[in-house]
mmCIF file with all atom_site columns, C-alpha atoms in Angstrom:
data_model
loop_
_atom_site.group_PDB
_atom_site.id
_atom_site.type_symbol
_atom_site.label_atom_id
_atom_site.label_alt_id
_atom_site.label_comp_id
_atom_site.label_asym_id
_atom_site.label_entity_id
_atom_site.label_seq_id
_atom_site.pdbx_PDB_ins_code
_atom_site.Cartn_x
_atom_site.Cartn_y
_atom_site.Cartn_z
_atom_site.occupancy
_atom_site.B_iso_or_equiv
_atom_site.pdbx_formal_charge
_atom_site.auth_seq_id
_atom_site.auth_comp_id
_atom_site.auth_asym_id
_atom_site.auth_atom_id
_atom_site.pdbx_PDB_model_num
ATOM 1  C CA . MET A 1 1  ? 0.527   0.482  -0.128  1.00 55.00 ? 1  MET A CA 1
ATOM 2  C CA . LEU A 1 2  ? 1.200   3.190  -0.780  1.00 58.00 ? 2  LEU A CA 1
ATOM 3  C CA . VAL A 1 3  ? 1.292   5.695  2.073   1.00 63.00 ? 3  VAL A CA 1
ATOM 4  C CA . THR A 1 4  ? 1.726   9.873  1.281   1.00 70.00 ? 4  THR A CA 1
ATOM 5  C CA . LYS A 1 5  ? 0.154   12.842 1.955   1.00 70.00 ? 5  LYS A CA 1
ATOM 6  C CA . ASN A 1 6  ? -0.872  13.765 -1.427  1.00 82.00 ? 6  ASN A CA 1
ATOM 7  C CA . PRO A 1 7  ? -4.467  12.634 -2.103  1.00 85.00 ? 7  PRO A CA 1
ATOM 8  C CA . ALA A 1 8  ? -4.605  13.117 -5.855  1.00 84.00 ? 8  ALA A CA 1
ATOM 9  C CA . GLN A 1 9  ? -2.507  9.734  -6.300  1.00 85.00 ? 9  GLN A CA 1
ATOM 10 C CA . TYR A 1 10 ? -5.063  8.312  -5.937  1.00 87.00 ? 10 TYR A CA 1
ATOM 11 C CA . LEU A 1 11 ? -7.181  9.168  -8.338  1.00 89.00 ? 11 LEU A CA 1
ATOM 12 C CA . THR A 1 12 ? -6.319  7.419  -11.181 1.00 86.00 ? 12 THR A CA 1
ATOM 13 C CA . ALA A 1 13 ? -6.923  4.408  -9.845  1.00 85.00 ? 13 ALA A CA 1
ATOM 14 C CA . LEU A 1 14 ? -10.315 4.794  -8.434  1.00 88.00 ? 14 LEU A CA 1
ATOM 15 C CA . GLN A 1 15 ? -11.290 5.934  -11.884 1.00 86.00 ? 15 GLN A CA 1
ATOM 16 C CA . GLU A 1 16 ? -10.137 2.705  -13.049 1.00 83.00 ? 16 GLU A CA 1
ATOM 17 C CA . ASP A 1 17 ? -13.022 -0.424 -14.153 1.00 78.00 ? 17 ASP A CA 1
ATOM 18 C CA . ILE A 1 18 ? -10.946 -3.515 -12.221 1.00 81.00 ? 18 ILE A CA 1
ATOM 19 C CA . THR A 1 19 ? -11.613 -5.331 -10.429 1.00 80.00 ? 19 THR A CA 1
ATOM 20 C CA . ASP A 1 20 ? -9.013  -5.611 -8.241  1.00 84.00 ? 20 ASP A CA 1
ATOM 21 C CA . THR A 1 21 ? -9.108  -4.109 -4.487  1.00 87.00 ? 21 THR A CA 1
ATOM 22 C CA . LEU A 1 22 ? -7.659  -0.850 -3.784  1.00 89.00 ? 22 LEU A CA 1
ATOM 23 C CA . GLN A 1 23 ? -5.966  0.403  -0.706  1.00 91.00 ? 23 GLN A CA 1
ATOM 24 C CA . ILE A 1 24 ? -5.993  4.203  0.723   1.00 92.00 ? 24 ILE A CA 1
ATOM 25 C CA . GLY A 1 25 ? -2.987  4.919  2.858   1.00 90.00 ? 25 GLY A CA 1
ATOM 26 C CA . LEU A 1 26 ? -3.051  9.459  4.136   1.00 88.00 ? 26 LEU A CA 1
ATOM 27 C CA . SER A 1 27 ? -0.578  10.644 6.487   1.00 86.00 ? 27 SER A CA 1
ATOM 28 C CA . PHE A 1 28 ? -1.771  14.332 8.249   1.00 83.00 ? 28 PHE A CA 1
ATOM 29 C CA . SER A 1 29 ? 0.286   16.103 9.908   1.00 80.00 ? 29 SER A CA 1
ATOM 30 C CA . GLY A 1 30 ? 1.006   19.948 10.801  1.00 82.00 ? 30 GLY A CA 1
ATOM 31 C CA . ARG A 1 31 ? -1.064  21.883 9.037   1.00 86.00 ? 31 ARG A CA 1
ATOM 32 C CA . ILE A 1 32 ? -1.972  21.447 5.237   1.00 85.00 ? 32 ILE A CA 1
ATOM 33 C CA . SER A 1 33 ? -2.601  24.317 2.643   1.00 87.00 ? 33 SER A CA 1
ATOM 34 C CA . GLU A 1 34 ? -5.999  24.957 0.889   1.00 90.00 ? 34 GLU A CA 1
ATOM 35 C CA . ALA A 1 35 ? -4.658  22.980 -1.919  1.00 90.00 ? 35 ALA A CA 1
ATOM 36 C CA . HIS A 1 36 ? -4.361  20.274 0.165   1.00 88.00 ? 36 HIS A CA 1
ATOM 37 C CA . ALA A 1 37 ? -7.696  20.321 2.105   1.00 89.00 ? 37 ALA A CA 1
ATOM 38 C CA . ALA A 1 38 ? -9.136  20.286 -1.153  1.00 92.00 ? 38 ALA A CA 1
ATOM 39 C CA . SER A 1 39 ? -7.728  17.344 -3.129  1.00 92.00 ? 39 SER A CA 1
ATOM 40 C CA . LEU A 1 40 ? -8.441  15.723 -0.071  1.00 92.00 ? 40 LEU A CA 1
ATOM 41 C CA . LEU A 1 41 ? -12.264 16.545 -1.112  1.00 94.00 ? 41 LEU A CA 1
ATOM 42 C CA . GLU A 1 42 ? -11.530 15.567 -4.468  1.00 95.00 ? 42 GLU A CA 1
ATOM 43 C CA . LEU A 1 43 ? -10.725 12.065 -2.653  1.00 94.00 ? 43 LEU A CA 1
ATOM 44 C CA . ALA A 1 44 ? -13.547 11.704 -1.107  1.00 95.00 ? 44 ALA A CA 1
ATOM 45 C CA . SER A 1 45 ? -15.817 12.153 -4.761  1.00 95.00 ? 45 SER A CA 1
ATOM 46 C CA . ALA A 1 46 ? -13.737 10.428 -6.107  1.00 94.00 ? 46 ALA A CA 1
ATOM 47 C CA . ILE A 1 47 ? -14.651 7.120  -3.539  1.00 94.00 ? 47 ILE A CA 1
ATOM 48 C CA . GLN A 1 48 ? -18.158 8.097  -3.308  1.00 93.00 ? 48 GLN A CA 1
ATOM 49 C CA . ALA A 1 49 ? -18.520 7.030  -7.700  1.00 92.00 ? 49 ALA A CA 1
ATOM 50 C CA . THR A 1 50 ? -15.805 4.694  -7.891  1.00 90.00 ? 50 THR A CA 1
ATOM 51 C CA . SER A 1 51 ? -17.025 1.120  -8.744  1.00 86.00 ? 51 SER A CA 1
ATOM 52 C CA . ARG A 1 52 ? -13.463 -0.337 -7.595  1.00 88.00 ? 52 ARG A CA 1
ATOM 53 C CA . SER A 1 53 ? -13.873 -2.317 -4.071  1.00 91.00 ? 53 SER A CA 1
ATOM 54 C CA . ILE A 1 54 ? -11.490 -0.528 -1.575  1.00 92.00 ? 54 ILE A CA 1
ATOM 55 C CA . ARG A 1 55 ? -10.650 -2.748 1.460   1.00 93.00 ? 55 ARG A CA 1
ATOM 56 C CA . CYS A 1 56 ? -8.820  -0.224 3.128   1.00 93.00 ? 56 CYS A CA 1
ATOM 57 C CA . ILE A 1 57 ? -8.516  3.209  4.178   1.00 93.00 ? 57 ILE A CA 1
ATOM 58 C CA . TRP A 1 58 ? -5.455  4.147  6.567   1.00 91.00 ? 58 TRP A CA 1
ATOM 59 C CA . LEU A 1 59 ? -4.848  7.204  8.391   1.00 88.00 ? 59 LEU A CA 1
ATOM 60 C CA . ARG A 1 60 ? -2.185  8.209  10.052  1.00 87.00 ? 60 ARG A CA 1
ATOM 61 C CA . PHE A 1 61 ? -2.457  11.341 12.029  1.00 84.00 ? 61 PHE A CA 1
ATOM 62 C CA . GLN A 1 62 ? 0.690   12.332 13.239  1.00 81.00 ? 62 GLN A CA 1
ATOM 63 C CA . ASN A 1 63 ? 1.255   14.431 16.986  1.00 76.00 ? 63 ASN A CA 1
ATOM 64 C CA . ASP A 1 64 ? 1.270   17.875 15.300  1.00 78.00 ? 64 ASP A CA 1
ATOM 65 C CA . VAL A 1 65 ? -1.705  18.366 13.745  1.00 80.00 ? 65 VAL A CA 1
ATOM 66 C CA . ASP A 1 66 ? -3.494  21.280 13.658  1.00 84.00 ? 66 ASP A CA 1
ATOM 67 C CA . GLU A 1 67 ? -7.636  22.441 13.601  1.00 85.00 ? 67 GLU A CA 1
ATOM 68 C CA . GLY A 1 68 ? -7.213  23.191 9.893   1.00 85.00 ? 68 GLY A CA 1
ATOM 69 C CA . THR A 1 69 ? -6.126  19.919 8.898   1.00 84.00 ? 69 THR A CA 1
ATOM 70 C CA . MET A 1 70 ? -8.891  18.468 11.568  1.00 85.00 ? 70 MET A CA 1
ATOM 71 C CA . SER A 1 71 ? -11.359 20.406 10.088  1.00 88.00 ? 71 SER A CA 1
ATOM 72 C CA . SER A 1 72 ? -10.658 19.234 6.927   1.00 88.00 ? 72 SER A CA 1
ATOM 73 C CA . PHE A 1 73 ? -10.393 15.734 7.748   1.00 87.00 ? 73 PHE A CA 1
ATOM 74 C CA . ARG A 1 74 ? -13.423 15.964 8.884   1.00 89.00 ? 74 ARG A CA 1
ATOM 75 C CA . LYS A 1 75 ? -15.329 17.469 6.180   1.00 93.00 ? 75 LYS A CA 1
ATOM 76 C CA . PHE A 1 76 ? -13.722 13.777 4.308   1.00 92.00 ? 76 PHE A CA 1
ATOM 77 C CA . GLY A 1 77 ? -15.015 11.647 7.300   1.00 91.00 ? 77 GLY A CA 1
ATOM 78 C CA . LYS A 1 78 ? -18.743 13.305 5.938   1.00 94.00 ? 78 LYS A CA 1
ATOM 79 C CA . MET A 1 79 ? -18.733 12.597 2.548   1.00 94.00 ? 79 MET A CA 1
ATOM 80 C CA . ILE A 1 80 ? -17.368 9.094  2.418   1.00 93.00 ? 80 ILE A CA 1
ATOM 81 C CA . VAL A 1 81 ? -19.804 7.852  5.479   1.00 91.00 ? 81 VAL A CA 1
ATOM 82 C CA . GLY A 1 82 ? -21.455 5.223  4.036   1.00 88.00 ? 82 GLY A CA 1
ATOM 83 C CA . THR A 1 83 ? -20.020 4.977  1.209   1.00 89.00 ? 83 THR A CA 1
ATOM 84 C CA . LYS A 1 84 ? -20.905 0.979  0.055   1.00 89.00 ? 84 LYS A CA 1
ATOM 85 C CA . ALA A 1 85 ? -16.841 0.732  -1.559  1.00 90.00 ? 85 ALA A CA 1
ATOM 86 C CA . ILE A 1 86 ? -14.704 0.930  1.101   1.00 94.00 ? 86 ILE A CA 1
ATOM 87 C CA . GLU A 1 87 ? -14.749 -2.207 3.403   1.00 93.00 ? 87 GLU A CA 1
ATOM 88 C CA . SER A 1 88 ? -12.690 -0.802 6.347   1.00 93.00 ? 88 SER A CA 1
ATOM 89 C CA . VAL A 1 89 ? -11.109 2.073  8.077   1.00 91.00 ? 89 VAL A CA 1
ATOM 90 C CA . VAL A 1 90 ? -8.619  2.269  10.258  1.00 91.00 ? 90 VAL A CA 1
ATOM 91 C CA . LEU A 1 91 ? -7.502  5.249  12.636  1.00 88.00 ? 91 LEU A CA 1
ATOM 92 C CA . GLU A 1 92 ? -4.088  5.690  13.774  1.00 88.00 ? 92 GLU A CA 1
ATOM 93 C CA . GLY A 1 93 ? -2.294  8.761  16.046  1.00 83.00 ? 93 GLY A CA 1
ATOM 94 C CA . ASN A 1 94 ? -2.861  10.997 18.307  1.00 67.00 ? 94 ASN A CA 1
ATOM 95 C CA . GLY A 1 95 ? -4.763  12.934 16.241  1.00 54.00 ? 95 GLY A CA 1
ATOM 96 C CA . ALA A 1 96 ? -7.651  10.431 15.848  1.00 56.00 ? 96 ALA A CA 1
ATOM 97 C CA . GLY A 1 97 ? -9.634  10.578 19.004  1.00 54.00 ? 97 GLY A CA 1
ATOM 98 C CA . ARG A 1 98 ? -10.425 14.751 18.190  1.00 52.00 ? 98 ARG A CA 1
#
């Protein structure tokens, strides 16, 4: 599984019409830019629209996650709640409980 800070790296894979399951790994730390926040919401939209099965979304939070980053993550979370393509979600790190 690729773990990245750049959600846009998964967009192409979500648009592919193949049966292999996908695993998504994202790492959050510090403060994210407006462009990064927008790409996170674009990823959530792609997850909603995909026909691919997502075995796991793994979200890692570093100790220095700020409130703006958590706000972006909450918007992302609200968009993917109930998405049938997702089999499991793993939250890791101190920021996950905020």
